[in-house]
């Protein structure tokens, strides 16, 4: 462990980032940045959670995050950069000690204003820039805002004097450089000497570097216009990054017009007060921590802090509800990425206080972040806290209750899930809210399925599908039908294929690639149970491809399990063992056992494993299993599973015309008829006719079969 120490603004983070980038090739499991500036909770669990989030590790909430981190990193060669540790020294020391003790190949690079004090830590003080380096930085930054600036014999001494007065602190130099757009170097020196109380010779009186930086920030603040100062203080309400829409919604009003925010931001960027950046592909802004702390002090002095925090809470509640309402569609990956990027501000909004019902609504609106983004433990804590703080029988509480039940079910805490569902059912009935009733019914069916009560699950899920349809929630109906088909399949119910068809037909009416893929996945599962192994392997592989980029450990582990079962049934037991290994690694990393989703799946896994061991022997099985476990996360596991294409059975020449083959290819990509019509510049009626012809020629009854056929018969691409 190496800790870079030094005063604020001396360049610790910049140096650490450059060192980490230069070392990336030395760490096979990656270099990871953990920005601790937005973390305000001094508890060690908060620091561990921030680290797990940076590593894209899911938080199931089934054991302490630190234990999950140590298990995840135990055999990995990685570099973790813990940035801005000074306000969390004890928590960072505890985290670093635990991780380094568990992982011999782990290295930690930290930045802090003081050492962490753990055994084995090496400390490297980061000094201010040497005089020549400071002058070079100043000239570089001034030239960026004033291209005609030159170092001459007439200003060289003044440049040196200015940099000496700024103690060689890079942040102070950058702030001062922005002022040389309109001041000469001599004017800047004179103003700073007045502020810092320099001697007439220009040498600074003894003072800590932090006083130098504070004085420079004071001066920068005074030189701002009143509107710029006002925006600076209001922007300090944000933690971490913020986007333009957030700044406009939260900071406009009472002295700042909404249409003025962008111009004011640009002016603060030019003055190095605000830093433009990018997160998850979106342009955004941030305040350096030293500058943000200064702005927060000014905000508190203004008497506006509570009002700004309420506006901040209102914006992020509306933001979360907007993403929740528009979840199903083509932008799910982008929504998950945005939720991850905004989580520091979402957490600040949850902590705001003063509006328990609003906090309850926000915790519920983040359901896909908790359940789809892999933050079950964090979601459970916020939902428990919000429900305890807002006991009133409101619609917000009814909704939060079934969301809490969903989280608890995914954590295999069925007793808590049933308790929340019972209250949600009673409250939904009292409020006459059929949407709540439909979700309660669906989750009760899910609990029955995952609890192994398959015969009980089928009628519950059938009723849930009908209830969702009655409320206009087709997607809810699709997922109820998917789970219903799963239960029916294990019960060998002859209606299984029909239920799969209903789910897919309903999914096809919506422009959601993932929902359609999941409905087709159910067809693949049914095909395996029926013994149609060719269709099963094609459909499950296609569904895995659709999971790329979602980082969903549990869902991908499910698919890998099923692909392994099908692969073993097709006779390739060594590959099946590797796939079981890939699934096992994901189950391990997410700390979620397969039994969470029902004893019927455990039974299928055991049967597959026993068959492989009988055919290969225990030693060969363990070797193949270990080979399959050597990946990092869901995307690598998917790439590994799809690295080879299974040999298809011999097929006859295609009976389709070139246009029909083109349509079939787009069906396989998950496009609806309407989107295919747009892509081919044809009328929807023409595309409907092509689909009917394809179904008739191939003897299929659904578009899912077209997708499977196309994937199996096209030229290999891997």
XYZ file of C-alpha atoms in Angstrom:
718
model
C 0.000 0.000 0.000
C 1.196 3.438 -0.982
C -0.434 6.616 0.343
C 0.151 9.967 -1.328
C -0.142 12.692 1.307
C -0.093 16.455 1.070
C -2.125 19.613 1.314
C -5.369 20.091 -0.558
C -4.720 21.282 -4.103
C -1.176 19.906 -4.260
C -2.093 17.420 -7.016
C -2.392 14.094 -5.168
C -5.344 12.854 -7.227
C -3.820 13.843 -10.565
C -0.562 12.105 -9.668
C -2.371 8.989 -8.452
C -4.484 8.761 -11.620
C -1.393 9.043 -13.823
C 0.430 6.410 -11.773
C -2.560 4.071 -11.940
C -2.900 4.500 -15.698
C 0.796 3.790 -16.195
C 0.493 0.606 -14.096
C -2.633 -0.806 -15.723
C -0.808 -3.480 -17.724
C 0.680 -4.911 -14.505
C -2.721 -5.923 -13.062
C -4.589 -8.661 -14.888
C -7.810 -8.002 -12.982
C -7.876 -4.286 -13.585
C -7.327 -0.894 -12.011
C -10.282 0.549 -10.101
C -10.926 4.130 -8.951
C -12.935 4.604 -5.743
C -13.885 8.277 -5.324
C -14.597 8.724 -1.610
C -15.253 12.477 -1.697
C -19.075 12.039 -1.866
C -19.119 9.520 1.032
C -20.192 11.325 4.190
C -20.912 8.364 6.479
C -17.774 7.650 8.554
C -18.820 4.030 9.173
C -16.539 1.444 7.611
C -19.507 -0.209 5.876
C -20.119 2.946 3.811
C -16.536 2.971 2.548
C -16.710 -0.753 1.760
C -19.983 -0.235 -0.126
C -18.462 2.582 -2.189
C -15.564 0.270 -3.073
C -17.867 -2.602 -4.048
C -19.888 -0.224 -6.223
C -16.748 1.004 -7.993
C -15.768 -2.620 -8.685
C -19.267 -3.229 -10.146
C -19.734 -5.946 -7.528
C -23.379 -6.611 -6.626
C -24.543 -6.001 -3.055
C -26.944 -8.820 -2.116
C -27.050 -7.724 1.514
C -26.734 -11.293 2.778
C -23.414 -10.699 4.589
C -21.177 -7.716 5.400
C -19.892 -6.014 2.258
C -16.319 -6.205 3.536
C -16.578 -10.009 3.654
C -17.893 -10.089 0.108
C -15.074 -7.803 -1.063
C -12.351 -9.901 0.557
C -13.772 -13.062 -1.028
C -14.007 -11.382 -4.433
C -10.457 -10.013 -4.372
C -8.774 -12.980 -2.651
C -7.294 -14.492 -5.821
C -7.238 -11.400 -8.011
C -4.384 -9.210 -9.183
C -5.794 -5.686 -9.018
C -4.927 -2.104 -8.138
C -7.484 -0.087 -6.166
C -7.123 3.689 -5.976
C -8.823 5.066 -2.848
C -9.116 8.792 -3.571
C -9.871 11.460 -0.918
C -9.479 9.408 2.279
C -8.829 12.271 4.700
C -12.382 12.482 6.103
C -12.645 8.681 6.395
C -9.180 7.764 7.668
C -10.272 5.127 10.198
C -12.740 3.478 7.801
C -10.188 3.466 4.968
C -7.525 2.005 7.238
C -9.871 -0.794 8.295
C -10.864 -1.495 4.682
C -7.289 -1.482 3.385
C -6.061 -3.772 6.152
C -8.861 -6.292 5.524
C -8.406 -6.339 1.750
C -4.614 -6.539 1.796
C -4.690 -9.312 4.390
C -7.014 -11.371 2.188
C -5.416 -10.777 -1.211
C -1.667 -11.237 -1.736
C -1.857 -9.873 -5.313
C -3.816 -6.727 -4.410
C -2.186 -3.291 -4.353
C -3.792 -0.138 -2.943
C -2.890 3.430 -3.874
C -4.511 6.033 -1.605
C -4.638 9.834 -1.520
C -5.147 11.618 1.779
C -4.067 14.707 3.634
C -2.619 12.353 6.267
C -1.400 8.764 6.366
C -3.811 5.946 7.185
C -1.430 4.418 9.706
C -1.718 0.711 8.892
C 1.111 -1.794 9.061
C 3.058 -1.974 5.808
C 1.803 1.363 4.477
C 4.361 3.387 2.577
C 3.823 7.131 2.609
C 4.943 9.450 -0.171
C 4.479 13.151 0.635
C 3.557 15.064 -2.520
C 5.434 18.381 -2.397
C 4.383 21.595 -4.118
C 5.802 22.183 -7.573
C 9.372 23.354 -7.892
C 9.672 26.989 -9.058
C 10.370 26.126 -12.706
C 7.556 23.529 -12.795
C 5.124 25.990 -11.194
C 5.998 28.652 -13.774
C 5.566 26.127 -16.599
C 2.116 25.118 -15.309
C 1.036 28.748 -14.957
C 2.131 29.599 -18.500
C 0.426 26.511 -19.902
C -2.883 27.359 -18.216
C -2.751 31.059 -19.090
C -2.053 30.263 -22.749
C -5.185 28.098 -22.802
C -7.387 31.106 -21.949
C -5.207 33.826 -23.528
C -3.394 32.438 -26.592
C -1.334 35.606 -27.099
C 0.288 35.316 -23.643
C 4.077 35.017 -23.745
C 6.890 34.828 -21.215
C 9.170 37.802 -21.711
C 12.105 39.355 -19.934
C 9.649 41.919 -18.630
C 7.299 39.464 -16.890
C 9.539 36.453 -16.092
C 10.412 37.693 -12.602
C 6.769 38.539 -11.883
C 5.692 35.030 -12.970
C 8.225 33.543 -10.554
C 7.030 35.889 -7.822
C 3.378 34.946 -8.432
C 4.118 31.205 -8.302
C 6.172 31.638 -5.127
C 3.281 33.539 -3.591
C 0.988 30.630 -4.426
C 3.384 28.190 -2.702
C 3.627 26.148 -5.902
C 0.181 24.610 -5.300
C -1.212 23.403 -8.660
C -4.869 24.144 -7.815
C -3.998 27.657 -6.642
C -1.962 28.209 -9.820
C -4.860 27.051 -12.012
C -7.287 29.368 -10.222
C -4.875 32.303 -10.558
C -4.233 31.520 -14.233
C -7.917 31.956 -15.032
C -7.647 35.565 -13.750
C -4.824 36.411 -16.128
C -7.355 36.639 -18.943
C -8.038 40.183 -17.791
C -5.153 41.035 -15.441
C -1.465 41.417 -16.127
C 0.900 39.236 -14.136
C 2.023 42.285 -12.169
C -1.570 43.229 -11.286
C -2.251 39.674 -10.106
C 0.894 39.690 -7.966
C -0.046 43.001 -6.346
C -3.569 41.835 -5.529
C -2.362 38.577 -4.046
C 0.329 40.289 -1.982
C -2.329 42.546 -0.494
C -4.479 39.536 0.365
C -1.749 37.323 1.789
C 0.110 40.105 3.557
C 3.330 39.567 1.639
C 6.451 41.488 2.538
C 7.486 44.298 0.231
C 10.177 42.054 -1.206
C 7.521 39.626 -2.387
C 8.574 36.662 -0.230
C 5.595 35.172 1.625
C 5.264 35.245 5.373
C 5.297 31.808 6.919
C 1.868 30.291 6.516
C 0.414 26.817 5.982
C -0.276 25.782 2.404
C -3.965 25.487 3.265
C -4.111 29.184 4.196
C -2.567 30.009 0.832
C -5.229 27.994 -0.991
C -8.024 29.414 1.170
C -6.873 32.945 0.485
C -6.750 32.260 -3.244
C -10.269 30.776 -3.201
C -11.489 33.811 -1.226
C -10.001 36.054 -3.877
C -11.539 34.012 -6.703
C -14.905 34.269 -4.964
C -14.656 38.040 -4.613
C -13.810 38.432 -8.309
C -16.925 36.504 -9.351
C -20.080 38.413 -10.232
C -22.955 38.172 -7.696
C -24.755 35.651 -9.934
C -21.593 33.526 -10.276
C -21.088 33.547 -6.498
C -24.712 32.565 -5.982
C -24.489 29.653 -8.412
C -21.186 28.505 -6.882
C -22.741 28.246 -3.428
C -25.880 26.525 -4.739
C -23.901 23.978 -6.759
C -22.289 22.818 -3.518
C -25.546 21.010 -2.660
C -24.563 18.353 -5.205
C -22.309 15.462 -4.240
C -19.974 14.265 -6.959
C -21.002 14.966 -10.545
C -24.125 16.786 -11.704
C -25.661 17.375 -15.132
C -26.961 20.595 -16.645
C -30.627 19.647 -16.166
C -29.989 19.105 -12.454
C -28.179 22.432 -12.079
C -31.008 24.264 -13.885
C -33.758 22.636 -11.817
C -32.080 22.969 -8.418
C -30.123 26.232 -8.679
C -32.323 28.532 -10.792
C -34.655 31.098 -9.258
C -34.258 33.916 -6.724
C -31.492 35.751 -8.556
C -30.651 33.244 -11.307
C -32.864 32.678 -14.346
C -33.092 29.113 -15.625
C -31.808 30.253 -19.010
C -28.787 31.863 -17.305
C -27.471 28.686 -15.657
C -25.567 27.350 -18.674
C -23.834 30.679 -19.298
C -22.912 31.009 -15.616
C -21.587 27.436 -15.581
C -19.421 28.179 -18.595
C -18.022 31.246 -16.861
C -17.234 29.218 -13.717
C -15.541 26.584 -15.884
C -13.322 29.263 -17.446
C -12.381 30.399 -13.921
C -11.523 26.770 -12.913
C -14.229 26.807 -10.235
C -16.294 24.162 -12.020
C -14.678 21.220 -13.815
C -16.367 19.761 -16.916
C -16.233 15.970 -17.037
C -18.044 12.968 -18.430
C -19.746 10.067 -16.684
C -21.246 7.026 -18.416
C -21.047 8.868 -21.741
C -22.933 11.964 -20.521
C -21.362 15.429 -20.234
C -21.543 16.708 -16.671
C -19.780 18.946 -14.162
C -18.284 18.768 -10.719
C -16.697 20.953 -8.079
C -13.317 19.950 -6.718
C -13.776 18.990 -3.085
C -11.899 22.006 -1.699
C -13.986 24.358 -3.844
C -17.228 22.538 -2.965
C -16.506 22.795 0.766
C -15.983 26.531 0.389
C -19.259 26.857 -1.513
C -21.088 24.832 1.145
C -19.873 27.242 3.814
C -21.204 30.156 1.789
C -24.504 28.327 1.229
C -24.929 27.791 4.969
C -24.193 31.478 5.618
C -26.825 32.514 3.060
C -29.695 30.772 4.872
C -30.625 28.946 1.640
C -29.247 25.513 2.492
C -32.471 23.804 3.579
C -34.432 25.217 0.653
C -31.742 24.021 -1.776
C -31.697 20.572 -0.184
C -35.487 20.342 -0.623
C -35.178 21.331 -4.283
C -32.370 18.821 -4.699
C -34.606 16.105 -3.182
C -37.531 17.073 -5.425
C -35.376 16.936 -8.559
C -33.954 13.503 -7.811
C -37.361 12.132 -6.836
C -38.738 13.289 -10.196
C -35.632 11.915 -11.931
C -36.019 8.480 -10.316
C -39.763 8.332 -11.009
C -39.209 9.317 -14.636
C -36.707 6.494 -15.176
C -38.977 4.066 -13.322
C -42.043 4.968 -15.384
C -40.118 4.675 -18.658
C -38.070 1.653 -17.674
C -39.340 -0.817 -20.256
C -37.969 0.135 -23.645
C -34.673 0.377 -25.516
C -32.818 2.508 -22.936
C -32.479 0.187 -19.936
C -28.686 -0.038 -19.999
C -28.449 3.751 -20.183
C -30.919 4.089 -17.297
C -28.932 1.698 -15.101
C -25.734 3.572 -15.947
C -27.355 6.924 -15.122
C -28.625 5.594 -11.788
C -25.133 4.379 -10.904
C -23.601 7.703 -11.940
C -26.134 9.711 -9.919
C -26.140 7.516 -6.830
C -24.153 9.947 -4.652
C -26.849 12.567 -5.242
C -29.656 10.022 -4.912
C -28.237 8.986 -1.547
C -28.051 12.639 -0.485
C -31.715 13.017 -1.476
C -32.648 9.942 0.566
C -30.818 11.439 3.546
C -32.455 14.850 3.173
C -35.184 14.389 5.792
C -38.205 16.596 6.300
C -40.465 14.683 3.893
C -40.868 11.038 4.973
C -43.467 10.315 2.289
C -41.207 11.777 -0.406
C -38.292 9.672 0.834
C -40.535 6.600 0.785
C -41.555 7.367 -2.798
C -37.894 7.823 -3.804
C -36.818 4.535 -2.193
C -39.597 2.721 -4.096
C -38.890 4.508 -7.392
C -35.322 3.177 -7.253
C -36.595 -0.429 -7.423
C -34.746 -1.239 -10.637
C -31.524 0.237 -9.247
C -31.859 -2.003 -6.199
C -33.032 -5.153 -7.984
C -31.709 -4.797 -11.532
C -28.508 -2.932 -10.693
C -27.428 -5.369 -7.973
C -27.855 -3.171 -4.871
C -30.208 -5.364 -2.830
C -28.508 -4.787 0.517
C -28.471 -1.014 0.121
C -32.054 -0.992 -1.149
C -33.238 -3.137 1.737
C -31.695 -0.741 4.267
C -33.238 2.350 2.670
C -36.670 0.750 2.278
C -36.674 -0.522 5.867
C -35.678 2.928 7.123
C -38.211 4.768 4.938
C -41.084 2.427 5.849
C -40.326 2.847 9.560
C -40.288 6.641 9.208
C -43.583 6.885 7.249
C -46.194 4.541 8.776
C -49.204 6.455 7.403
C -51.513 4.343 5.162
C -50.685 6.087 1.883
C -50.332 4.903 -1.695
C -46.600 5.642 -1.445
C -46.388 3.199 1.464
C -48.400 0.539 -0.375
C -46.033 0.735 -3.328
C -42.920 0.728 -1.146
C -44.224 -2.358 0.661
C -44.373 -4.525 -2.457
C -41.013 -3.171 -3.653
C -39.527 -4.103 -0.254
C -41.088 -7.551 -0.631
C -39.439 -7.958 -4.041
C -36.038 -7.058 -2.575
C -36.546 -9.443 0.367
C -37.583 -12.264 -1.993
C -34.388 -11.819 -4.015
C -32.477 -12.053 -0.739
C -34.264 -15.350 0.011
C -35.970 -13.748 3.039
C -39.422 -15.133 2.339
C -40.818 -14.432 5.794
C -40.098 -10.701 5.492
C -41.427 -10.697 1.928
C -44.701 -12.330 3.009
C -45.057 -9.865 5.882
C -44.624 -6.868 3.568
C -46.992 -8.387 1.002
C -49.725 -8.980 3.576
C -49.647 -5.329 4.604
C -49.453 -4.175 0.976
C -52.467 -6.322 0.064
C -54.542 -4.921 2.930
C -53.512 -1.339 2.171
C -54.026 -1.729 -1.584
C -57.521 -3.059 -0.973
C -58.317 -0.222 1.435
C -57.099 2.333 -1.134
C -58.796 0.433 -3.987
C -55.550 0.351 -5.961
C -55.546 -2.546 -8.426
C -51.937 -1.939 -9.476
C -50.749 -2.727 -5.950
C -53.022 -5.787 -5.906
C -51.548 -7.100 -9.169
C -47.972 -6.773 -7.919
C -48.872 -8.457 -4.630
C -50.470 -11.363 -6.493
C -47.458 -11.694 -8.807
C -44.942 -11.671 -5.964
C -46.949 -14.237 -4.018
C -46.739 -16.473 -7.073
C -42.995 -15.831 -7.271
C -42.543 -16.799 -3.621
C -44.482 -20.016 -4.223
C -42.322 -20.837 -7.256
C -39.044 -20.074 -5.493
C -40.239 -21.965 -2.444
C -40.825 -25.106 -4.516
C -44.634 -24.960 -4.232
C -45.112 -25.250 -7.989
C -48.750 -26.351 -8.032
C -49.609 -23.387 -5.818
C -47.595 -20.988 -7.971
C -49.427 -21.671 -11.249
C -52.897 -20.326 -10.332
C -51.375 -17.400 -8.428
C -49.294 -16.357 -11.436
C -52.178 -16.943 -13.842
C -54.335 -14.609 -11.765
C -51.452 -12.117 -11.543
C -51.073 -12.051 -15.341
C -54.782 -11.301 -15.688
C -54.600 -8.598 -12.995
C -51.647 -6.908 -14.685
C -53.473 -6.931 -18.013
C -56.514 -5.320 -16.406
C -54.364 -2.431 -15.145
C -52.682 -1.987 -18.537
C -49.353 -3.393 -17.341
C -48.505 -5.773 -20.174
C -44.891 -6.153 -19.079
C -45.973 -7.252 -15.612
C -48.208 -9.808 -17.311
C -45.317 -11.062 -19.463
C -43.119 -11.763 -16.440
C -45.993 -13.433 -14.575
C -46.523 -15.697 -17.601
C -42.780 -16.423 -17.838
C -42.706 -17.642 -14.243
C -45.979 -19.499 -14.706
C -44.489 -21.353 -17.700
C -41.437 -22.260 -15.603
C -43.627 -23.819 -12.927
C -45.763 -25.595 -15.536
C -42.677 -26.977 -17.259
C -41.450 -28.659 -14.094
C -44.949 -29.973 -13.459
C -44.962 -31.371 -17.027
C -48.142 -29.412 -17.660
C -49.202 -29.754 -21.339
C -50.196 -26.069 -21.352
C -46.560 -24.942 -20.917
C -45.862 -24.210 -24.581
C -49.137 -22.321 -24.860
C -48.207 -20.162 -21.862
C -44.795 -19.459 -23.434
C -46.566 -18.380 -26.608
C -48.833 -16.021 -24.678
C -45.819 -14.428 -22.970
C -43.980 -13.955 -26.256
C -47.023 -12.655 -28.135
C -47.560 -10.046 -25.442
C -43.842 -9.161 -25.333
C -43.797 -8.669 -29.115
C -46.261 -5.783 -28.784
C -43.660 -3.727 -26.899
C -40.420 -2.140 -28.065
C -38.301 -3.817 -25.414
C -35.538 -6.089 -26.661
C -34.809 -7.519 -23.215
C -38.414 -8.410 -22.427
C -38.746 -10.201 -25.768
C -35.469 -12.018 -25.129
C -36.673 -13.190 -21.728
C -39.929 -14.441 -23.229
C -37.925 -16.371 -25.841
C -35.680 -17.681 -23.056
C -38.760 -19.329 -21.578
C -39.333 -21.010 -24.941
C -35.768 -22.326 -24.757
C -36.331 -23.687 -21.260
C -39.540 -25.360 -22.418
C -37.754 -26.784 -25.474
C -35.120 -28.360 -23.202
C -37.781 -29.903 -20.984
C -39.517 -31.272 -24.106
C -36.241 -32.710 -25.425
C -35.818 -30.282 -28.345
C -32.154 -29.648 -27.554
C -31.278 -27.886 -30.814
C -33.852 -25.166 -30.292
C -33.041 -24.910 -26.588
C -29.332 -24.242 -27.090
C -29.943 -21.696 -29.850
C -32.517 -19.733 -27.848
C -30.524 -19.681 -24.598
C -27.362 -18.546 -26.420
C -29.297 -15.778 -28.153
C -30.719 -14.664 -24.814
C -27.244 -14.585 -23.289
C -26.084 -12.264 -26.068
C -28.898 -9.870 -25.156
C -27.585 -9.716 -21.577
C -24.277 -8.132 -22.598
C -23.710 -4.840 -20.787
C -26.295 -5.230 -18.017
C -23.856 -6.608 -15.405
C -26.635 -8.828 -14.011
C -24.780 -11.578 -12.174
C -27.872 -13.535 -11.139
C -29.690 -13.552 -14.468
C -26.575 -14.538 -16.411
C -25.780 -17.266 -13.865
C -29.305 -18.662 -14.415
C -28.795 -18.744 -18.173
C -25.369 -20.346 -17.907
C -26.811 -23.045 -15.651
C -29.511 -23.838 -18.183
C -27.079 -23.756 -21.100
C -24.898 -26.219 -19.185
C -27.851 -28.571 -18.654
C -28.732 -28.482 -22.358
C -25.081 -28.884 -23.390
C -24.712 -31.951 -21.150
C -27.887 -33.435 -22.604
C -26.408 -32.940 -26.102
C -23.393 -35.031 -25.041
C -20.681 -32.364 -24.634
C -20.101 -32.921 -20.938
C -16.707 -31.223 -20.746
C -18.149 -27.978 -22.115
C -21.126 -28.364 -19.784
C -18.716 -28.589 -16.839
C -16.984 -25.381 -17.955
C -20.350 -23.625 -18.180
C -21.251 -24.801 -14.676
C -17.942 -23.309 -13.549
C -18.786 -19.997 -15.201
C -22.150 -20.000 -13.435
C -20.580 -20.986 -10.112
C -18.207 -18.006 -10.231
C -21.150 -15.625 -10.637
C -23.172 -17.294 -7.877
C -20.101 -17.019 -5.642
C -19.373 -13.374 -6.416
C -22.957 -12.303 -5.850
C -23.210 -14.455 -2.699
C -26.494 -15.885 -3.983
C -27.105 -19.649 -4.014
C -29.099 -21.293 -6.794
C -31.505 -22.529 -4.106
C -32.798 -18.939 -3.774
C -34.871 -19.610 -6.886
C -36.318 -22.960 -5.947
C -35.411 -26.544 -5.047
C -36.439 -27.690 -8.535
C -33.423 -25.839 -9.974
C -31.104 -27.347 -7.364
C -32.381 -30.774 -8.368
C -31.711 -30.108 -12.061
C -28.211 -28.869 -11.253
C -27.457 -31.957 -9.172
C -28.682 -34.299 -11.913
C -26.525 -32.521 -14.498
C -23.468 -32.584 -12.244
C -23.887 -36.258 -11.384
C -24.153 -37.168 -15.073
C -21.006 -35.239 -15.934
C -18.986 -36.808 -13.100
C -20.119 -40.289 -14.104
C -18.999 -39.660 -17.685
C -15.749 -37.733 -17.038
C -14.636 -38.666 -13.572
C -14.344 -36.314 -10.601
C -10.823 -35.048 -11.390
C -11.609 -34.114 -15.002
C -14.855 -32.487 -13.883
C -13.066 -30.329 -11.299
C -10.463 -29.298 -13.868
C -13.116 -28.202 -16.390
C -15.093 -26.494 -13.619
C -12.031 -24.481 -12.562
C -11.369 -23.482 -16.160
C -14.894 -22.105 -16.459
C -14.501 -20.036 -13.284
C -11.613 -17.983 -14.640
C -13.497 -14.853 -15.713
C -14.374 -11.413 -14.309
C -18.065 -10.620 -14.181
C -21.110 -11.385 -16.333
C -19.861 -9.964 -19.634
C -16.696 -12.042 -19.588
C -18.754 -15.093 -18.607
C -21.050 -14.514 -21.584
C -18.083 -14.132 -23.939
C -16.654 -17.337 -22.527
C -19.915 -19.256 -22.965
C -20.340 -18.053 -26.543
C -16.699 -18.478 -27.573
C -17.583 -21.510 -29.691
C -20.686 -22.292 -31.686
C -22.144 -25.780 -31.196
C -22.301 -27.905 -34.304
C -25.868 -27.755 -35.708
C -27.574 -30.752 -37.172
C -27.677 -30.904 -40.960
C -30.311 -28.612 -42.433
C -31.996 -28.395 -45.797
C -31.498 -25.342 -48.059
C -33.508 -22.334 -46.945
C -37.016 -22.182 -48.410
C -37.164 -18.400 -47.856
C -36.759 -15.671 -50.444
C -33.923 -13.133 -49.954
C -36.407 -10.549 -48.619
C -37.900 -13.103 -46.207
C -34.424 -13.999 -45.006
C -33.761 -10.297 -44.394
C -36.955 -10.066 -42.349
C -36.047 -13.238 -40.419
C -32.651 -11.736 -39.530
C -34.322 -8.628 -38.095
C -36.761 -10.786 -36.124
C -33.743 -12.580 -34.638
C -32.335 -9.188 -33.593
C -35.467 -8.653 -31.507
C -37.173 -6.067 -33.716
C -40.936 -5.694 -33.692
C -42.863 -5.729 -36.999
C -43.208 -1.958 -36.815
C -39.452 -1.430 -36.413
C -38.721 -3.891 -39.234
C -41.060 -1.905 -41.489
C -39.153 1.279 -40.651
C -35.751 -0.359 -41.177
C -36.730 -1.758 -44.592
C -38.802 1.261 -45.666
C -41.854 -0.966 -46.149
C -45.394 -0.708 -44.866
C -46.283 -2.600 -41.654
C -48.847 -4.593 -43.639
C -46.120 -5.777 -46.046
C -43.934 -6.906 -43.140
C -46.909 -8.693 -41.538
C -47.309 -10.585 -44.816
C -43.629 -11.574 -44.869
C -43.885 -12.856 -41.297
C -46.958 -14.940 -42.159
C -45.156 -16.438 -45.182
C -42.075 -17.281 -43.110
C -44.173 -18.984 -40.437
C -46.041 -20.984 -43.070
C -42.926 -22.060 -44.993
C -41.042 -23.135 -41.872
C -44.061 -24.656 -40.151
C -43.612 -22.497 -37.060
C -46.250 -21.023 -34.780
C -44.355 -18.073 -33.279
C -41.758 -15.417 -34.034
C -39.510 -16.987 -31.355
C -39.153 -20.068 -33.559
C -38.142 -17.801 -36.475
C -35.417 -16.231 -34.305
C -34.172 -19.662 -33.221
C -34.161 -20.966 -36.787
C -32.263 -17.950 -38.107
C -29.629 -18.090 -35.356
C -29.086 -21.811 -35.961
C -28.839 -21.561 -39.755
C -26.929 -18.354 -40.430
C -23.204 -18.436 -41.147
C -21.117 -18.648 -37.943
C -19.920 -15.255 -36.671
C -17.746 -16.396 -33.765
